Amino acid sequence: IFSFADAVFSVASKSHGTLAVAINVSISFFKAAKSGALIAEGREVSLNPRLATYLIDVRDEAGNAIALFQGTVYRKKESIEEIVK
């Protein structure tokens, strides 16, 4: 569950095209996911030139809350395209 939420966090934090590296993450687990698919939805709650914070909600197929992931990134000056080259 942590890895799933972390992957969504990674995509969300790089959605502006700027390289972002995690400086803090935490997760709270609410209940066990026993079977079925999990759904994770990320949202940006704060965006500054250098820092951004995201919340990732993880739910089961029935919509029950499974976990809440919070992450903060440091946004570097380089674009993702510069790094890939």
PDB file of N, CA, C and O in Angstrom:
ATOM      1  N   ILE A   1       0.838  -1.185   0.000  1.00  0.00           N
ATOM      2  CA  ILE A   1       0.000   0.000   0.000  1.00  0.00           C
ATOM      3  C   ILE A   1       0.883   1.248   0.000  1.00  0.00           C
ATOM      4  O   ILE A   1       0.609   2.209  -0.720  1.00  0.00           O
ATOM      5  N   PHE A   2       1.950   1.219   0.801  1.00  0.00           N
ATOM      6  CA  PHE A   2       2.861   2.369   0.825  1.00  0.00           C
ATOM      7  C   PHE A   2       3.477   2.592  -0.556  1.00  0.00           C
ATOM      8  O   PHE A   2       3.522   3.729  -1.044  1.00  0.00           O
ATOM      9  N   SER A   3       3.950   1.526  -1.180  1.00  0.00           N
ATOM     10  CA  SER A   3       4.585   1.662  -2.497  1.00  0.00           C
ATOM     11  C   SER A   3       3.608   2.198  -3.540  1.00  0.00           C
ATOM     12  O   SER A   3       3.980   3.008  -4.396  1.00  0.00           O
ATOM     13  N   PHE A   4       2.379   1.744  -3.480  1.00  0.00           N
ATOM     14  CA  PHE A   4       1.337   2.212  -4.400  1.00  0.00           C
ATOM     15  C   PHE A   4       1.112   3.713  -4.213  1.00  0.00           C
ATOM     16  O   PHE A   4       1.121   4.492  -5.168  1.00  0.00           O
ATOM     17  N   ALA A   5       0.925   4.141  -2.965  1.00  0.00           N
ATOM     18  CA  ALA A   5       0.714   5.562  -2.682  1.00  0.00           C
ATOM     19  C   ALA A   5       1.942   6.390  -3.069  1.00  0.00           C
ATOM     20  O   ALA A   5       1.818   7.494  -3.596  1.00  0.00           O
ATOM     21  N   ASP A   6       3.130   5.849  -2.830  1.00  0.00           N
ATOM     22  CA  ASP A   6       4.368   6.551  -3.170  1.00  0.00           C
ATOM     23  C   ASP A   6       4.490   6.753  -4.681  1.00  0.00           C
ATOM     24  O   ASP A   6       4.962   7.800  -5.136  1.00  0.00           O
ATOM     25  N   ALA A   7       4.062   5.781  -5.458  1.00  0.00           N
ATOM     26  CA  ALA A   7       4.101   5.907  -6.918  1.00  0.00           C
ATOM     27  C   ALA A   7       3.163   7.025  -7.384  1.00  0.00           C
ATOM     28  O   ALA A   7       3.515   7.825  -8.266  1.00  0.00           O
ATOM     29  N   VAL A   8       1.981   7.105  -6.795  1.00  0.00           N
ATOM     30  CA  VAL A   8       1.032   8.167  -7.138  1.00  0.00           C
ATOM     31  C   VAL A   8       1.608   9.527  -6.722  1.00  0.00           C
ATOM     32  O   VAL A   8       1.523  10.511  -7.462  1.00  0.00           O
ATOM     33  N   PHE A   9       2.234   9.579  -5.565  1.00  0.00           N
ATOM     34  CA  PHE A   9       2.909  10.793  -5.083  1.00  0.00           C
ATOM     35  C   PHE A   9       3.985  11.236  -6.068  1.00  0.00           C
ATOM     36  O   PHE A   9       4.097  12.418  -6.403  1.00  0.00           O
ATOM     37  N   SER A  10       4.758  10.300  -6.574  1.00  0.00           N
ATOM     38  CA  SER A  10       5.825  10.608  -7.525  1.00  0.00           C
ATOM     39  C   SER A  10       5.258  11.237  -8.800  1.00  0.00           C
ATOM     40  O   SER A  10       5.763  12.254  -9.294  1.00  0.00           O
ATOM     41  N   VAL A  11       4.215  10.640  -9.329  1.00  0.00           N
ATOM     42  CA  VAL A  11       3.594  11.167 -10.549  1.00  0.00           C
ATOM     43  C   VAL A  11       3.008  12.558 -10.294  1.00  0.00           C
ATOM     44  O   VAL A  11       3.210  13.494 -11.077  1.00  0.00           O
ATOM     45  N   ALA A  12       2.295  12.714  -9.193  1.00  0.00           N
ATOM     46  CA  ALA A  12       1.665  14.002  -8.880  1.00  0.00           C
ATOM     47  C   ALA A  12       2.711  15.097  -8.689  1.00  0.00           C
ATOM     48  O   ALA A  12       2.553  16.210  -9.190  1.00  0.00           O
ATOM     49  N   SER A  13       3.790  14.780  -7.990  1.00  0.00           N
ATOM     50  CA  SER A  13       4.788  15.807  -7.678  1.00  0.00           C
ATOM     51  C   SER A  13       5.600  16.240  -8.894  1.00  0.00           C
ATOM     52  O   SER A  13       6.194  17.309  -8.895  1.00  0.00           O
ATOM     53  N   LYS A  14       5.616  15.422  -9.931  1.00  0.00           N
ATOM     54  CA  LYS A  14       6.343  15.770 -11.153  1.00  0.00           C
ATOM     55  C   LYS A  14       5.402  16.259 -12.258  1.00  0.00           C
ATOM     56  O   LYS A  14       5.828  16.511 -13.375  1.00  0.00           O
ATOM     57  N   SER A  15       4.140  16.457 -11.944  1.00  0.00           N
ATOM     58  CA  SER A  15       3.145  16.816 -12.955  1.00  0.00           C
ATOM     59  C   SER A  15       3.341  18.201 -13.554  1.00  0.00           C
ATOM     60  O   SER A  15       2.789  18.501 -14.608  1.00  0.00           O
ATOM     61  N   HIS A  16       4.131  19.044 -12.914  1.00  0.00           N
ATOM     62  CA  HIS A  16       4.404  20.379 -13.452  1.00  0.00           C
ATOM     63  C   HIS A  16       5.623  20.379 -14.369  1.00  0.00           C
ATOM     64  O   HIS A  16       6.010  21.432 -14.882  1.00  0.00           O
ATOM     65  N   GLY A  17       6.256  19.213 -14.550  1.00  0.00           N
ATOM     66  CA  GLY A  17       7.411  19.109 -15.432  1.00  0.00           C
ATOM     67  C   GLY A  17       8.734  19.448 -14.783  1.00  0.00           C
ATOM     68  O   GLY A  17       9.768  19.461 -15.443  1.00  0.00           O
ATOM     69  N   THR A  18       8.710  19.719 -13.493  1.00  0.00           N
ATOM     70  CA  THR A  18       9.919  20.052 -12.747  1.00  0.00           C
ATOM     71  C   THR A  18      10.359  18.848 -11.923  1.00  0.00           C
ATOM     72  O   THR A  18       9.531  18.165 -11.321  1.00  0.00           O
ATOM     73  N   LEU A  19      11.665  18.597 -11.897  1.00  0.00           N
ATOM     74  CA  LEU A  19      12.192  17.511 -11.081  1.00  0.00           C
ATOM     75  C   LEU A  19      11.883  17.793  -9.617  1.00  0.00           C
ATOM     76  O   LEU A  19      12.088  18.904  -9.129  1.00  0.00           O
ATOM     77  N   ALA A  20      11.342  16.820  -8.922  1.00  0.00           N
ATOM     78  CA  ALA A  20      10.983  16.968  -7.516  1.00  0.00           C
ATOM     79  C   ALA A  20      11.506  15.757  -6.746  1.00  0.00           C
ATOM     80  O   ALA A  20      11.379  14.630  -7.213  1.00  0.00           O
ATOM     81  N   VAL A  21      12.099  16.012  -5.586  1.00  0.00           N
ATOM     82  CA  VAL A  21      12.614  14.920  -4.751  1.00  0.00           C
ATOM     83  C   VAL A  21      11.935  14.974  -3.388  1.00  0.00           C
ATOM     84  O   VAL A  21      11.740  16.045  -2.810  1.00  0.00           O
ATOM     85  N   ALA A  22      11.538  13.822  -2.894  1.00  0.00           N
ATOM     86  CA  ALA A  22      10.834  13.746  -1.615  1.00  0.00           C
ATOM     87  C   ALA A  22      11.757  14.165  -0.472  1.00  0.00           C
ATOM     88  O   ALA A  22      12.915  13.759  -0.412  1.00  0.00           O
ATOM     89  N   ILE A  23      11.223  14.996   0.415  1.00  0.00           N
ATOM     90  CA  ILE A  23      11.971  15.364   1.621  1.00  0.00           C
ATOM     91  C   ILE A  23      11.276  14.868   2.886  1.00  0.00           C
ATOM     92  O   ILE A  23      11.887  14.799   3.939  1.00  0.00           O
ATOM     93  N   ASN A  24      10.000  14.500   2.759  1.00  0.00           N
ATOM     94  CA  ASN A  24       9.287  13.953   3.911  1.00  0.00           C
ATOM     95  C   ASN A  24       8.060  13.207   3.418  1.00  0.00           C
ATOM     96  O   ASN A  24       7.332  13.707   2.562  1.00  0.00           O
ATOM     97  N   VAL A  25       7.833  12.014   3.952  1.00  0.00           N
ATOM     98  CA  VAL A  25       6.610  11.265   3.660  1.00  0.00           C
ATOM     99  C   VAL A  25       6.143  10.564   4.924  1.00  0.00           C
ATOM    100  O   VAL A  25       6.936  10.222   5.795  1.00  0.00           O
ATOM    101  N   SER A  26       4.837  10.377   5.007  1.00  0.00           N
ATOM    102  CA  SER A  26       4.270   9.592   6.103  1.00  0.00           C
ATOM    103  C   SER A  26       2.979   8.955   5.605  1.00  0.00           C
ATOM    104  O   SER A  26       2.374   9.415   4.636  1.00  0.00           O
ATOM    105  N   ILE A  27       2.589   7.889   6.282  1.00  0.00           N
ATOM    106  CA  ILE A  27       1.338   7.223   5.911  1.00  0.00           C
ATOM    107  C   ILE A  27       0.627   6.775   7.182  1.00  0.00           C
ATOM    108  O   ILE A  27       1.265   6.377   8.162  1.00  0.00           O
ATOM    109  N   SER A  28      -0.674   6.894   7.168  1.00  0.00           N
ATOM    110  CA  SER A  28      -1.520   6.390   8.244  1.00  0.00           C
ATOM    111  C   SER A  28      -2.410   5.312   7.642  1.00  0.00           C
ATOM    112  O   SER A  28      -3.069   5.547   6.623  1.00  0.00           O
ATOM    113  N   PHE A  29      -2.412   4.144   8.266  1.00  0.00           N
ATOM    114  CA  PHE A  29      -3.244   3.028   7.818  1.00  0.00           C
ATOM    115  C   PHE A  29      -4.506   2.979   8.667  1.00  0.00           C
ATOM    116  O   PHE A  29      -4.435   3.042   9.891  1.00  0.00           O
ATOM    117  N   PHE A  30      -5.661   2.861   8.008  1.00  0.00           N
ATOM    118  CA  PHE A  30      -6.928   2.858   8.714  1.00  0.00           C
ATOM    119  C   PHE A  30      -7.526   1.469   8.868  1.00  0.00           C
ATOM    120  O   PHE A  30      -8.142   1.163   9.880  1.00  0.00           O
ATOM    121  N   LYS A  31      -7.380   0.642   7.843  1.00  0.00           N
ATOM    122  CA  LYS A  31      -7.912  -0.723   7.906  1.00  0.00           C
ATOM    123  C   LYS A  31      -7.165  -1.586   6.907  1.00  0.00           C
ATOM    124  O   LYS A  31      -6.518  -1.074   5.996  1.00  0.00           O
ATOM    125  N   ALA A  32      -7.267  -2.865   7.077  1.00  0.00           N
ATOM    126  CA  ALA A  32      -6.595  -3.807   6.176  1.00  0.00           C
ATOM    127  C   ALA A  32      -7.354  -3.896   4.857  1.00  0.00           C
ATOM    128  O   ALA A  32      -8.578  -3.848   4.828  1.00  0.00           O
ATOM    129  N   ALA A  33      -6.587  -4.028   3.800  1.00  0.00           N
ATOM    130  CA  ALA A  33      -7.178  -4.282   2.480  1.00  0.00           C
ATOM    131  C   ALA A  33      -7.134  -5.783   2.276  1.00  0.00           C
ATOM    132  O   ALA A  33      -6.071  -6.360   2.098  1.00  0.00           O
ATOM    133  N   LYS A  34      -8.277  -6.430   2.315  1.00  0.00           N
ATOM    134  CA  LYS A  34      -8.310  -7.888   2.307  1.00  0.00           C
ATOM    135  C   LYS A  34      -8.355  -8.492   0.917  1.00  0.00           C
ATOM    136  O   LYS A  34      -7.796  -9.541   0.674  1.00  0.00           O
ATOM    137  N   SER A  35      -9.030  -7.844  -0.014  1.00  0.00           N
ATOM    138  CA  SER A  35      -9.095  -8.360  -1.383  1.00  0.00           C
ATOM    139  C   SER A  35      -9.585  -7.256  -2.302  1.00  0.00           C
ATOM    140  O   SER A  35     -10.073  -6.223  -1.852  1.00  0.00           O
ATOM    141  N   GLY A  36      -9.466  -7.508  -3.592  1.00  0.00           N
ATOM    142  CA  GLY A  36      -9.951  -6.544  -4.568  1.00  0.00           C
ATOM    143  C   GLY A  36      -8.926  -5.475  -4.892  1.00  0.00           C
ATOM    144  O   GLY A  36      -7.827  -5.443  -4.341  1.00  0.00           O
ATOM    145  N   ALA A  37      -9.328  -4.595  -5.764  1.00  0.00           N
ATOM    146  CA  ALA A  37      -8.441  -3.530  -6.235  1.00  0.00           C
ATOM    147  C   ALA A  37      -8.408  -2.378  -5.246  1.00  0.00           C
ATOM    148  O   ALA A  37      -9.355  -2.151  -4.490  1.00  0.00           O
ATOM    149  N   LEU A  38      -7.296  -1.671  -5.275  1.00  0.00           N
ATOM    150  CA  LEU A  38      -7.164  -0.439  -4.507  1.00  0.00           C
ATOM    151  C   LEU A  38      -7.144   0.735  -5.483  1.00  0.00           C
ATOM    152  O   LEU A  38      -6.655   0.626  -6.602  1.00  0.00           O
ATOM    153  N   ILE A  39      -7.663   1.852  -5.016  1.00  0.00           N
ATOM    154  CA  ILE A  39      -7.702   3.073  -5.825  1.00  0.00           C
ATOM    155  C   ILE A  39      -6.985   4.152  -5.029  1.00  0.00           C
ATOM    156  O   ILE A  39      -7.258   4.345  -3.842  1.00  0.00           O
ATOM    157  N   ALA A  40      -6.042   4.855  -5.679  1.00  0.00           N
ATOM    158  CA  ALA A  40      -5.332   5.943  -5.016  1.00  0.00           C
ATOM    159  C   ALA A  40      -5.555   7.222  -5.806  1.00  0.00           C
ATOM    160  O   ALA A  40      -5.458   7.235  -7.028  1.00  0.00           O
ATOM    161  N   GLU A  41      -5.856   8.283  -5.090  1.00  0.00           N
ATOM    162  CA  GLU A  41      -6.081   9.576  -5.718  1.00  0.00           C
ATOM    163  C   GLU A  41      -5.227  10.609  -4.999  1.00  0.00           C
ATOM    164  O   GLU A  41      -5.259  10.725  -3.775  1.00  0.00           O
ATOM    165  N   GLY A  42      -4.431  11.336  -5.786  1.00  0.00           N
ATOM    166  CA  GLY A  42      -3.552  12.346  -5.208  1.00  0.00           C
ATOM    167  C   GLY A  42      -4.068  13.746  -5.467  1.00  0.00           C
ATOM    168  O   GLY A  42      -4.697  14.004  -6.489  1.00  0.00           O
ATOM    169  N   ARG A  43      -3.770  14.624  -4.512  1.00  0.00           N
ATOM    170  CA  ARG A  43      -4.116  16.032  -4.730  1.00  0.00           C
ATOM    171  C   ARG A  43      -3.018  16.916  -4.142  1.00  0.00           C
ATOM    172  O   ARG A  43      -2.422  16.591  -3.116  1.00  0.00           O
ATOM    173  N   GLU A  44      -2.779  17.973  -4.834  1.00  0.00           N
ATOM    174  CA  GLU A  44      -1.770  18.943  -4.416  1.00  0.00           C
ATOM    175  C   GLU A  44      -2.429  19.893  -3.423  1.00  0.00           C
ATOM    176  O   GLU A  44      -3.438  20.507  -3.719  1.00  0.00           O
ATOM    177  N   VAL A  45      -1.861  20.009  -2.232  1.00  0.00           N
ATOM    178  CA  VAL A  45      -2.454  20.897  -1.226  1.00  0.00           C
ATOM    179  C   VAL A  45      -1.651  22.171  -1.029  1.00  0.00           C
ATOM    180  O   VAL A  45      -2.161  23.139  -0.470  1.00  0.00           O
ATOM    181  N   SER A  46      -0.406  22.182  -1.500  1.00  0.00           N
ATOM    182  CA  SER A  46       0.423  23.376  -1.389  1.00  0.00           C
ATOM    183  C   SER A  46       1.492  23.336  -2.471  1.00  0.00           C
ATOM    184  O   SER A  46       2.134  22.299  -2.676  1.00  0.00           O
ATOM    185  N   LEU A  47       1.679  24.458  -3.168  1.00  0.00           N
ATOM    186  CA  LEU A  47       2.692  24.544  -4.212  1.00  0.00           C
ATOM    187  C   LEU A  47       3.399  25.882  -4.094  1.00  0.00           C
ATOM    188  O   LEU A  47       2.759  26.934  -4.144  1.00  0.00           O
ATOM    189  N   ASN A  48       4.698  25.821  -3.908  1.00  0.00           N
ATOM    190  CA  ASN A  48       5.550  27.001  -3.852  1.00  0.00           C
ATOM    191  C   ASN A  48       6.681  26.797  -4.849  1.00  0.00           C
ATOM    192  O   ASN A  48       6.856  25.703  -5.370  1.00  0.00           O
ATOM    193  N   PRO A  49       7.480  27.823  -5.115  1.00  0.00           N
ATOM    194  CA  PRO A  49       8.580  27.631  -6.065  1.00  0.00           C
ATOM    195  C   PRO A  49       9.526  26.488  -5.689  1.00  0.00           C
ATOM    196  O   PRO A  49      10.066  25.818  -6.560  1.00  0.00           O
ATOM    197  N   ARG A  50       9.714  26.217  -4.410  1.00  0.00           N
ATOM    198  CA  ARG A  50      10.661  25.179  -4.004  1.00  0.00           C
ATOM    199  C   ARG A  50      10.036  23.980  -3.287  1.00  0.00           C
ATOM    200  O   ARG A  50      10.608  22.903  -3.287  1.00  0.00           O
ATOM    201  N   LEU A  51       8.895  24.141  -2.664  1.00  0.00           N
ATOM    202  CA  LEU A  51       8.269  23.050  -1.911  1.00  0.00           C
ATOM    203  C   LEU A  51       6.841  22.821  -2.387  1.00  0.00           C
ATOM    204  O   LEU A  51       6.148  23.761  -2.772  1.00  0.00           O
ATOM    205  N   ALA A  52       6.419  21.577  -2.341  1.00  0.00           N
ATOM    206  CA  ALA A  52       5.034  21.240  -2.655  1.00  0.00           C
ATOM    207  C   ALA A  52       4.608  20.073  -1.769  1.00  0.00           C
ATOM    208  O   ALA A  52       5.416  19.194  -1.457  1.00  0.00           O
ATOM    209  N   THR A  53       3.354  20.074  -1.354  1.00  0.00           N
ATOM    210  CA  THR A  53       2.833  19.022  -0.476  1.00  0.00           C
ATOM    211  C   THR A  53       1.625  18.374  -1.128  1.00  0.00           C
ATOM    212  O   THR A  53       0.787  19.057  -1.730  1.00  0.00           O
ATOM    213  N   TYR A  54       1.554  17.057  -0.992  1.00  0.00           N
ATOM    214  CA  TYR A  54       0.511  16.244  -1.624  1.00  0.00           C
ATOM    215  C   TYR A  54      -0.119  15.306  -0.612  1.00  0.00           C
ATOM    216  O   TYR A  54       0.555  14.805   0.288  1.00  0.00           O
ATOM    217  N   LEU A  55      -1.410  15.055  -0.784  1.00  0.00           N
ATOM    218  CA  LEU A  55      -2.124  14.033  -0.026  1.00  0.00           C
ATOM    219  C   LEU A  55      -2.589  12.970  -1.012  1.00  0.00           C
ATOM    220  O   LEU A  55      -3.130  13.290  -2.074  1.00  0.00           O
ATOM    221  N   ILE A  56      -2.382  11.725  -0.643  1.00  0.00           N
ATOM    222  CA  ILE A  56      -2.803  10.592  -1.461  1.00  0.00           C
ATOM    223  C   ILE A  56      -3.783   9.765  -0.640  1.00  0.00           C
ATOM    224  O   ILE A  56      -3.422   9.215   0.408  1.00  0.00           O
ATOM    225  N   ASP A  57      -5.030   9.690  -1.101  1.00  0.00           N
ATOM    226  CA  ASP A  57      -6.049   8.859  -0.448  1.00  0.00           C
ATOM    227  C   ASP A  57      -6.042   7.489  -1.100  1.00  0.00           C
ATOM    228  O   ASP A  57      -6.126   7.384  -2.326  1.00  0.00           O
ATOM    229  N   VAL A  58      -5.966   6.439  -0.291  1.00  0.00           N
ATOM    230  CA  VAL A  58      -6.037   5.071  -0.798  1.00  0.00           C
ATOM    231  C   VAL A  58      -7.338   4.463  -0.296  1.00  0.00           C
ATOM    232  O   VAL A  58      -7.620   4.463   0.904  1.00  0.00           O
ATOM    233  N   ARG A  59      -8.139   3.966  -1.244  1.00  0.00           N
ATOM    234  CA  ARG A  59      -9.449   3.389  -0.914  1.00  0.00           C
ATOM    235  C   ARG A  59      -9.599   2.014  -1.559  1.00  0.00           C
ATOM    236  O   ARG A  59      -8.919   1.711  -2.532  1.00  0.00           O
ATOM    237  N   ASP A  60     -10.518   1.219  -1.021  1.00  0.00           N
ATOM    238  CA  ASP A  60     -10.814  -0.066  -1.653  1.00  0.00           C
ATOM    239  C   ASP A  60     -11.911   0.140  -2.700  1.00  0.00           C
ATOM    240  O   ASP A  60     -12.387   1.264  -2.900  1.00  0.00           O
ATOM    241  N   GLU A  61     -12.300  -0.941  -3.361  1.00  0.00           N
ATOM    242  CA  GLU A  61     -13.312  -0.851  -4.429  1.00  0.00           C
ATOM    243  C   GLU A  61     -14.647  -0.303  -3.946  1.00  0.00           C
ATOM    244  O   GLU A  61     -15.376   0.321  -4.702  1.00  0.00           O
ATOM    245  N   ALA A  62     -14.951  -0.528  -2.676  1.00  0.00           N
ATOM    246  CA  ALA A  62     -16.212  -0.056  -2.111  1.00  0.00           C
ATOM    247  C   ALA A  62     -16.136   1.404  -1.671  1.00  0.00           C
ATOM    248  O   ALA A  62     -17.133   1.977  -1.231  1.00  0.00           O
ATOM    249  N   GLY A  63     -14.955   2.017  -1.778  1.00  0.00           N
ATOM    250  CA  GLY A  63     -14.787   3.414  -1.389  1.00  0.00           C
ATOM    251  C   GLY A  63     -14.377   3.621   0.051  1.00  0.00           C
ATOM    252  O   GLY A  63     -14.312   4.755   0.523  1.00  0.00           O
ATOM    253  N   ASN A  64     -14.106   2.525   0.762  1.00  0.00           N
ATOM    254  CA  ASN A  64     -13.672   2.633   2.155  1.00  0.00           C
ATOM    255  C   ASN A  64     -12.232   3.119   2.237  1.00  0.00           C
ATOM    256  O   ASN A  64     -11.369   2.660   1.491  1.00  0.00           O
ATOM    257  N   ALA A  65     -11.965   4.038   3.160  1.00  0.00           N
ATOM    258  CA  ALA A  65     -10.614   4.564   3.345  1.00  0.00           C
ATOM    259  C   ALA A  65      -9.703   3.466   3.892  1.00  0.00           C
ATOM    260  O   ALA A  65     -10.013   2.829   4.896  1.00  0.00           O
ATOM    261  N   ILE A  66      -8.591   3.245   3.213  1.00  0.00           N
ATOM    262  CA  ILE A  66      -7.595   2.255   3.638  1.00  0.00           C
ATOM    263  C   ILE A  66      -6.386   2.951   4.259  1.00  0.00           C
ATOM    264  O   ILE A  66      -5.880   2.529   5.294  1.00  0.00           O
ATOM    265  N   ALA A  67      -5.935   4.053   3.625  1.00  0.00           N
ATOM    266  CA  ALA A  67      -4.754   4.756   4.135  1.00  0.00           C
ATOM    267  C   ALA A  67      -4.739   6.183   3.611  1.00  0.00           C
ATOM    268  O   ALA A  67      -5.370   6.505   2.599  1.00  0.00           O
ATOM    269  N   LEU A  68      -3.982   7.022   4.302  1.00  0.00           N
ATOM    270  CA  LEU A  68      -3.744   8.392   3.867  1.00  0.00           C
ATOM    271  C   LEU A  68      -2.240   8.632   3.899  1.00  0.00           C
ATOM    272  O   LEU A  68      -1.597   8.450   4.934  1.00  0.00           O
ATOM    273  N   PHE A  69      -1.696   9.022   2.757  1.00  0.00           N
ATOM    274  CA  PHE A  69      -0.264   9.266   2.573  1.00  0.00           C
ATOM    275  C   PHE A  69      -0.077  10.769   2.414  1.00  0.00           C
ATOM    276  O   PHE A  69      -0.821  11.418   1.675  1.00  0.00           O
ATOM    277  N   GLN A  70       0.899  11.331   3.113  1.00  0.00           N
ATOM    278  CA  GLN A  70       1.242  12.742   2.941  1.00  0.00           C
ATOM    279  C   GLN A  70       2.702  12.836   2.562  1.00  0.00           C
ATOM    280  O   GLN A  70       3.544  12.160   3.158  1.00  0.00           O
ATOM    281  N   GLY A  71       2.998  13.644   1.551  1.00  0.00           N
ATOM    282  CA  GLY A  71       4.379  13.794   1.130  1.00  0.00           C
ATOM    283  C   GLY A  71       4.699  15.226   0.747  1.00  0.00           C
ATOM    284  O   GLY A  71       3.852  15.939   0.210  1.00  0.00           O
ATOM    285  N   THR A  72       5.927  15.630   1.039  1.00  0.00           N
ATOM    286  CA  THR A  72       6.432  16.943   0.658  1.00  0.00           C
ATOM    287  C   THR A  72       7.660  16.751  -0.210  1.00  0.00           C
ATOM    288  O   THR A  72       8.496  15.882   0.083  1.00  0.00           O
ATOM    289  N   VAL A  73       7.752  17.538  -1.263  1.00  0.00           N
ATOM    290  CA  VAL A  73       8.906  17.463  -2.166  1.00  0.00           C
ATOM    291  C   VAL A  73       9.624  18.796  -2.218  1.00  0.00           C
ATOM    292  O   VAL A  73       9.038  19.853  -1.988  1.00  0.00           O
ATOM    293  N   TYR A  74      10.919  18.691  -2.522  1.00  0.00           N
ATOM    294  CA  TYR A  74      11.720  19.857  -2.869  1.00  0.00           C
ATOM    295  C   TYR A  74      11.742  19.909  -4.380  1.00  0.00           C
ATOM    296  O   TYR A  74      12.110  18.936  -5.035  1.00  0.00           O
ATOM    297  N   ARG A  75      11.347  21.043  -4.955  1.00  0.00           N
ATOM    298  CA  ARG A  75      11.269  21.190  -6.406  1.00  0.00           C
ATOM    299  C   ARG A  75      12.567  21.811  -6.904  1.00  0.00           C
ATOM    300  O   ARG A  75      12.897  22.929  -6.552  1.00  0.00           O
ATOM    301  N   LYS A  76      13.302  21.065  -7.712  1.00  0.00           N
ATOM    302  CA  LYS A  76      14.564  21.540  -8.242  1.00  0.00           C
ATOM    303  C   LYS A  76      14.331  22.454  -9.443  1.00  0.00           C
ATOM    304  O   LYS A  76      13.236  22.520  -9.971  1.00  0.00           O
ATOM    305  N   LYS A  77      15.373  23.154  -9.865  1.00  0.00           N
ATOM    306  CA  LYS A  77      15.258  24.076 -10.997  1.00  0.00           C
ATOM    307  C   LYS A  77      15.175  23.332 -12.325  1.00  0.00           C
ATOM    308  O   LYS A  77      14.584  23.817 -13.279  1.00  0.00           O
ATOM    309  N   GLU A  78      15.790  22.128 -12.401  1.00  0.00           N
ATOM    310  CA  GLU A  78      15.833  21.391 -13.663  1.00  0.00           C
ATOM    311  C   GLU A  78      14.457  20.842 -14.022  1.00  0.00           C
ATOM    312  O   GLU A  78      13.714  20.381 -13.176  1.00  0.00           O
ATOM    313  N   SER A  79      14.187  20.879 -15.326  1.00  0.00           N
ATOM    314  CA  SER A  79      12.964  20.247 -15.790  1.00  0.00           C
ATOM    315  C   SER A  79      13.246  18.745 -15.943  1.00  0.00           C
ATOM    316  O   SER A  79      14.403  18.321 -16.058  1.00  0.00           O
ATOM    317  N   ILE A  80      12.203  17.981 -15.971  1.00  0.00           N
ATOM    318  CA  ILE A  80      12.343  16.527 -16.146  1.00  0.00           C
ATOM    319  C   ILE A  80      12.972  16.240 -17.514  1.00  0.00           C
ATOM    320  O   ILE A  80      13.800  15.338 -17.646  1.00  0.00           O
ATOM    321  N   GLU A  81      12.630  17.020 -18.519  1.00  0.00           N
ATOM    322  CA  GLU A  81      13.186  16.819 -19.864  1.00  0.00           C
ATOM    323  C   GLU A  81      14.693  16.983 -19.872  1.00  0.00           C
ATOM    324  O   GLU A  81      15.405  16.264 -20.565  1.00  0.00           O
ATOM    325  N   GLU A  82      15.236  17.928 -19.090  1.00  0.00           N
ATOM    326  CA  GLU A  82      16.691  18.123 -19.018  1.00  0.00           C
ATOM    327  C   GLU A  82      17.380  16.912 -18.429  1.00  0.00           C
ATOM    328  O   GLU A  82      18.464  16.532 -18.854  1.00  0.00           O
ATOM    329  N   ILE A  83      16.774  16.292 -17.446  1.00  0.00           N
ATOM    330  CA  ILE A  83      17.346  15.136 -16.770  1.00  0.00           C
ATOM    331  C   ILE A  83      17.340  13.921 -17.674  1.00  0.00           C
ATOM    332  O   ILE A  83      18.280  13.128 -17.704  1.00  0.00           O
ATOM    333  N   VAL A  84      16.274  13.725 -18.444  1.00  0.00           N
ATOM    334  CA  VAL A  84      16.130  12.554 -19.305  1.00  0.00           C
ATOM    335  C   VAL A  84      17.135  12.563 -20.443  1.00  0.00           C
ATOM    336  O   VAL A  84      17.592  11.517 -20.895  1.00  0.00           O
ATOM    337  N   LYS A  85      17.530  13.725 -20.909  1.00  0.00           N
ATOM    338  CA  LYS A  85      18.468  13.824 -22.046  1.00  0.00           C
ATOM    339  C   LYS A  85      19.777  13.221 -21.751  1.00  0.00           C
ATOM    340  O   LYS A  85      20.496  12.913 -21.146  1.00  0.00           O
TER     341      LYS A  85
END
